Short mmCIF file of C-alpha atoms in Angstrom, two decimals:
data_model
loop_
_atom_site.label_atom_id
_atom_site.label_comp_id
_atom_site.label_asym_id
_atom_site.label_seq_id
_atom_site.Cartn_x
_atom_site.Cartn_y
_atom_site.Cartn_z
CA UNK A 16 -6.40 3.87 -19.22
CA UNK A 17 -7.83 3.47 -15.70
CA UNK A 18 -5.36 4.76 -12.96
CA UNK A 19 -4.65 6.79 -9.68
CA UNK A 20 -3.34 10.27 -10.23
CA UNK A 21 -1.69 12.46 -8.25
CA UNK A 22 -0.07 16.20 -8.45
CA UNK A 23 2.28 16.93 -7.82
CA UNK A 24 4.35 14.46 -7.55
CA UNK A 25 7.20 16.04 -5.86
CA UNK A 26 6.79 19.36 -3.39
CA UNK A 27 9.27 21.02 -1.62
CA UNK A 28 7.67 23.72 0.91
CA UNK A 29 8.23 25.57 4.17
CA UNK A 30 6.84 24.84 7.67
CA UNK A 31 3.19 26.64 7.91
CA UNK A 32 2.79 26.71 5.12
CA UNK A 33 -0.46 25.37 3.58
CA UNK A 34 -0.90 23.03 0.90
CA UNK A 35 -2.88 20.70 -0.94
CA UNK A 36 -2.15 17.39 -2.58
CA UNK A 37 -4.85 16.40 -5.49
CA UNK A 38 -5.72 12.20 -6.07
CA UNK A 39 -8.28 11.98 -8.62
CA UNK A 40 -9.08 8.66 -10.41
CA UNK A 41 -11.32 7.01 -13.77
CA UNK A 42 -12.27 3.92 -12.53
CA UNK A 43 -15.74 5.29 -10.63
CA UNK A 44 -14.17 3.89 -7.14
CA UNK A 45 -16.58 4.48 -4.34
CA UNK A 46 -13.68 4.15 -2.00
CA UNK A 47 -10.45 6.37 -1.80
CA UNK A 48 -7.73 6.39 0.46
CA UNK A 49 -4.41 7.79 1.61
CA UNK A 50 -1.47 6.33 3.08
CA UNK A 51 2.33 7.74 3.93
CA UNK A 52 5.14 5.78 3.37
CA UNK A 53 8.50 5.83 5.49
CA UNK A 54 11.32 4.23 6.02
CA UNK A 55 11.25 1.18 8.01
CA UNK A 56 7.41 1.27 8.75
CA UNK A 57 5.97 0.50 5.50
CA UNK A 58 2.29 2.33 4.57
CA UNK A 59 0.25 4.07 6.83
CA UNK A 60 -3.49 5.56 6.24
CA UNK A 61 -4.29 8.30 6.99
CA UNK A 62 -7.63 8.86 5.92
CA UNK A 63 -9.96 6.92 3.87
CA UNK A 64 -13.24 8.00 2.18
CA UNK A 65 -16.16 4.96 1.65
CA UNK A 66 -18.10 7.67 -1.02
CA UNK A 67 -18.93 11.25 -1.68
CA UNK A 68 -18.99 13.15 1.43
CA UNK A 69 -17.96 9.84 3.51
CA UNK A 70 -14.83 10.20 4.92
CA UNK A 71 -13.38 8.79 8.19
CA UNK A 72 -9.75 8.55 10.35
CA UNK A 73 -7.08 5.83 9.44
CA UNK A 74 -4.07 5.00 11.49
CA UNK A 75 -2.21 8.66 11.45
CA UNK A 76 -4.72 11.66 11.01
CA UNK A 77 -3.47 13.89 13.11
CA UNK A 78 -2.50 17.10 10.86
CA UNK A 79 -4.38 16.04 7.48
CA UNK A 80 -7.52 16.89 6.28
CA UNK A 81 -9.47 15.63 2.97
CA UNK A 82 -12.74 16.24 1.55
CA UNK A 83 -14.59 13.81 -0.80
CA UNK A 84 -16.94 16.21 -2.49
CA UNK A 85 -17.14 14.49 -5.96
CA UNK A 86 -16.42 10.66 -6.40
CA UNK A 87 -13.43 11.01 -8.30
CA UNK A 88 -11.40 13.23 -6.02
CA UNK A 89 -9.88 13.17 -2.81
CA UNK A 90 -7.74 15.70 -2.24
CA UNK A 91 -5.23 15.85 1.24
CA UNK A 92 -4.79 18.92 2.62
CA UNK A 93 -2.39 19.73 5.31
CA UNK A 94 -3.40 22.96 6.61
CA UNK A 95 -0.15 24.19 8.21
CA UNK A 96 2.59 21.13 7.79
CA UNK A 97 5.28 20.58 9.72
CA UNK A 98 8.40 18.60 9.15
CA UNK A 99 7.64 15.60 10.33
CA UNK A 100 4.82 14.91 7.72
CA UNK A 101 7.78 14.84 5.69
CA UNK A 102 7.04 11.73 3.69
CA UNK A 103 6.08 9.91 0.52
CA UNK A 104 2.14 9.97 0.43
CA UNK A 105 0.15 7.65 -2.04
CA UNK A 106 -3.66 7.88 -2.66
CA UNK A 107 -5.61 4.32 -3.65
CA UNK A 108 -9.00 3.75 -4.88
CA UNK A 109 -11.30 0.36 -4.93
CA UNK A 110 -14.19 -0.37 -6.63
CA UNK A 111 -16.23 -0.83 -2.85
CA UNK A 112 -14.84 0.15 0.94
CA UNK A 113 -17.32 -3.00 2.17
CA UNK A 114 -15.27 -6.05 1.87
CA UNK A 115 -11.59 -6.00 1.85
CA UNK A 116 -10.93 -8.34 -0.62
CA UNK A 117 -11.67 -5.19 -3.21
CA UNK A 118 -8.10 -4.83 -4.82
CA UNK A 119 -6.60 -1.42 -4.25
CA UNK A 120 -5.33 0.76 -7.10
CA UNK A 121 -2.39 3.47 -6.03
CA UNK A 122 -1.09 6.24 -7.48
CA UNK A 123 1.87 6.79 -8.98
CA UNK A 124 3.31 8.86 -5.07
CA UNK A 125 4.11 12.18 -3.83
CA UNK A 126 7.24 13.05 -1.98
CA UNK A 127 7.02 15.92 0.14
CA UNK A 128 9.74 17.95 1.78
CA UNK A 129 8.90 20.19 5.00
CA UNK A 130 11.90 22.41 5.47
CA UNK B 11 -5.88 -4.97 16.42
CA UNK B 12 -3.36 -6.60 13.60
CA UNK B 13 0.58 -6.37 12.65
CA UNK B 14 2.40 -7.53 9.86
CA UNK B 15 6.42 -8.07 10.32
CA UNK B 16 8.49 -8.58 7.45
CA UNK B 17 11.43 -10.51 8.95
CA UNK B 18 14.07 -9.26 6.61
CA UNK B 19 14.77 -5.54 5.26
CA UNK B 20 17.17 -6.30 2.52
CA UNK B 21 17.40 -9.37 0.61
CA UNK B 22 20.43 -9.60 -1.88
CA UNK B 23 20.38 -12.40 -4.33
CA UNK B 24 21.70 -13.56 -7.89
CA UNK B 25 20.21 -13.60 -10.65
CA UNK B 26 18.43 -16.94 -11.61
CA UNK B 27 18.60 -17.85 -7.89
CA UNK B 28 15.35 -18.56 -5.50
CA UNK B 29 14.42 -16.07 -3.40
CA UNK B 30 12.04 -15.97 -0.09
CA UNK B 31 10.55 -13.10 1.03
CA UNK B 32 9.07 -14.05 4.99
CA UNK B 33 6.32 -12.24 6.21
CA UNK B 34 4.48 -12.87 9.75
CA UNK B 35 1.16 -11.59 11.10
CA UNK B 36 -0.77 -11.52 13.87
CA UNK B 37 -4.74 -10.79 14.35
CA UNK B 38 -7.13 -11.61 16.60
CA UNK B 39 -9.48 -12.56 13.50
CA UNK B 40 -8.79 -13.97 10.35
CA UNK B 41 -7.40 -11.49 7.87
CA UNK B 42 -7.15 -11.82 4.07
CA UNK B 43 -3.59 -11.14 2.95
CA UNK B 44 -1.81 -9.71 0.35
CA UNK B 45 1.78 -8.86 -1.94
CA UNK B 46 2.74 -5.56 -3.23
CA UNK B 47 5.89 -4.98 -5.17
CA UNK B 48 6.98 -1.47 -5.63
CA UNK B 49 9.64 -0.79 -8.43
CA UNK B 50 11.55 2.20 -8.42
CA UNK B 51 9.46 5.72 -8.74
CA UNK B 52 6.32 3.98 -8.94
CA UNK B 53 3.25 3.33 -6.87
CA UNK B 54 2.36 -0.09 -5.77
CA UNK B 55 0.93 -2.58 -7.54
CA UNK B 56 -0.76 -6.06 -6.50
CA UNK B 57 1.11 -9.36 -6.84
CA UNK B 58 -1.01 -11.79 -5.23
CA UNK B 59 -3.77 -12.36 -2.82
CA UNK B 60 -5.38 -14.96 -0.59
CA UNK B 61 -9.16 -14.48 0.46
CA UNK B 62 -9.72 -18.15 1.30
CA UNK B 63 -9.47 -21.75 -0.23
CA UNK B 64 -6.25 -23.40 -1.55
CA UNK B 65 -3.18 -22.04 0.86
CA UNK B 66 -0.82 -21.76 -2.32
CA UNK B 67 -1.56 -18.68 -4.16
CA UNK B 68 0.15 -17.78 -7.63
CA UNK B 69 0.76 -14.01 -8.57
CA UNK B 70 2.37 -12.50 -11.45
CA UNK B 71 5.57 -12.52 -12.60
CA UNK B 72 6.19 -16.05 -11.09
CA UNK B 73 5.44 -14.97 -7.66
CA UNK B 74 3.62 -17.54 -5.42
CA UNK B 75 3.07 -17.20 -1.44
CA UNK B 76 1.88 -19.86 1.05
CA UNK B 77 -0.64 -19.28 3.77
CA UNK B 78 0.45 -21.07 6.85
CA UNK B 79 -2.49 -20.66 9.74
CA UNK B 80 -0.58 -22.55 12.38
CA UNK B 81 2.63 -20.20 11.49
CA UNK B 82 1.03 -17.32 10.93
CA UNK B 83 3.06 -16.73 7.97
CA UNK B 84 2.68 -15.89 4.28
CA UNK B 85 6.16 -15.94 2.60
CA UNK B 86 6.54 -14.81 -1.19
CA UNK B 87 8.75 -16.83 -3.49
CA UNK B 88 9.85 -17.09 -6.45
CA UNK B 89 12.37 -20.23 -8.25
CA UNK B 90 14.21 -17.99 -10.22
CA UNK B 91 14.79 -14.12 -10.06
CA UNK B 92 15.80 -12.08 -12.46
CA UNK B 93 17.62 -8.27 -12.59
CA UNK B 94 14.35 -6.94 -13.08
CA UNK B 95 12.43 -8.49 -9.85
CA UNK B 96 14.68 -5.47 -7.86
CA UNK B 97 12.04 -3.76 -6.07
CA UNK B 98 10.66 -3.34 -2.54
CA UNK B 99 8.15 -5.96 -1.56
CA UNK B 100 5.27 -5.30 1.25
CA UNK B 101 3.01 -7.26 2.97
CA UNK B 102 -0.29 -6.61 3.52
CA UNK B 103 -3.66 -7.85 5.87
CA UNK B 104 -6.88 -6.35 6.12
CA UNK B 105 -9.70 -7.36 8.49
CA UNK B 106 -12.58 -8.49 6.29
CA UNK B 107 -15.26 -7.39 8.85
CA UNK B 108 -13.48 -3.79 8.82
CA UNK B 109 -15.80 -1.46 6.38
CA UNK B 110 -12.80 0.95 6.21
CA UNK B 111 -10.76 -1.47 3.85
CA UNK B 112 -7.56 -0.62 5.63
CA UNK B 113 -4.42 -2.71 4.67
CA UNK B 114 -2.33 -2.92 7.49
CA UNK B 115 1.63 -2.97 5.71
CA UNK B 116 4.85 -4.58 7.02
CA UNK B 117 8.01 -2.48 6.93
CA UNK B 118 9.20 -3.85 3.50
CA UNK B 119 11.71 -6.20 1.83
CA UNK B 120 14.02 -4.73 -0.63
CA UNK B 121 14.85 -7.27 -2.98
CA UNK B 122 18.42 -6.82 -4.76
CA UNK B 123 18.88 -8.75 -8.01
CA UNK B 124 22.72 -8.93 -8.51
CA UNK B 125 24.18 -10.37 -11.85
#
């Protein structure tokens, strides 16, 4: 079945503390992508990825980090979080980042607690 | 720069009623736009999307949305809802000269089917 993963799906953590949030998907996407969602302000990227080892800024970077090493992961990593990333994250994957008609394929969500 | 407004937050409605869902946008260039419906606990998934051509676009599960230039508007609809249409509803644009394939998102509709 082609489709977005994500793990975990729900992660409850302390400020400072690092952590990583895995998106891997079948599909052989070239392009990968995160977004947060919160209330009121619908989805925002935060980074996006056009193929291995191509990665760039989206709308909200600041305190994210990803790495595209291999084409069917992109893993976020917030490297000390604080608790306003406090959010619901989703990771997406299209078949090209050139052209955005390409349909977007998300994951199923993570929501992520920074106490 | 572009910005998507979805007019309403929460749309309560009875079953086998019509429902709109508005949605305005504004862009210096022209955008391609889209529907996502998100049902409880899941990721999103693509209703509908116009690229170019005829300004009425169907979707699935009944869904159909109007491109209005002039308005800059492209409102979902649907002649008949039923209990299991309940779900939050975003609207989407992307720039189609933008490599990054960002979708810029409105705030969201939650649609409430009531019986």
């Amino acid at each position: 079945e082609a489709q977005v993963t994500q793990n975990p799906r729900y992660l409850i953590t302390v400020t400072g503390k690092k952590l990583t949030v895995t998106c891997s998907q079948n599909m052989n996407h070239e392009y990968m992508s995160w977004y947060r969602q919160d209330p009121g302000l619908g989805l925002r990227q935060i980074y996006y990825s056009m193929n291995v080892e191509v990665t760039d800024k989206g709308d909200v970077p600041e305190g994210y980090k990803v790495s595209r090493k291999e084409k069917r992961n992109f893993p976020l990593i917030l490297e000390s979080p604080s608790p306003n990333q406090t959010s619901l994250y989703f990771c997406a994957s299209s078949l090209e980042g050139w052209g955005s008609y390409n349909e977007q394929f998300f994951g199923p969500g993570t929501r992520l607690t920074v106490l | 720069a572009q910005s998507v407004t979805q007019l309403d937050s929460q749309v309560p409605v009875f079953e086998e009623a019509p429902v709109e869902l508005r949605c305005n946008y504004s862009s210096s260039v022209s955008v391609y736009l889209f529907w996502y419906v998100q049902y409880p606990n899941q990721g999103l998934q693509l209703l509908l999307k116009y690229l170019s051509g005829s300004t009425l676009v169907k979707g699935i599960n009944g869904f159909e949305a109007e491109f209005n230039k002039s308005q800059t508007s492209f409102h979902l609809r649907k002649p008949s809802v039923h209990i299991s249409d309940t779900a939050e509803y975003f609207c989407a644009v992307s720039d189609p000269f933008n490599a990054g394939n960002m979708l810029t998102f409105g705030g969201g509709t939650r649609l409430m089917v009531k019986p």
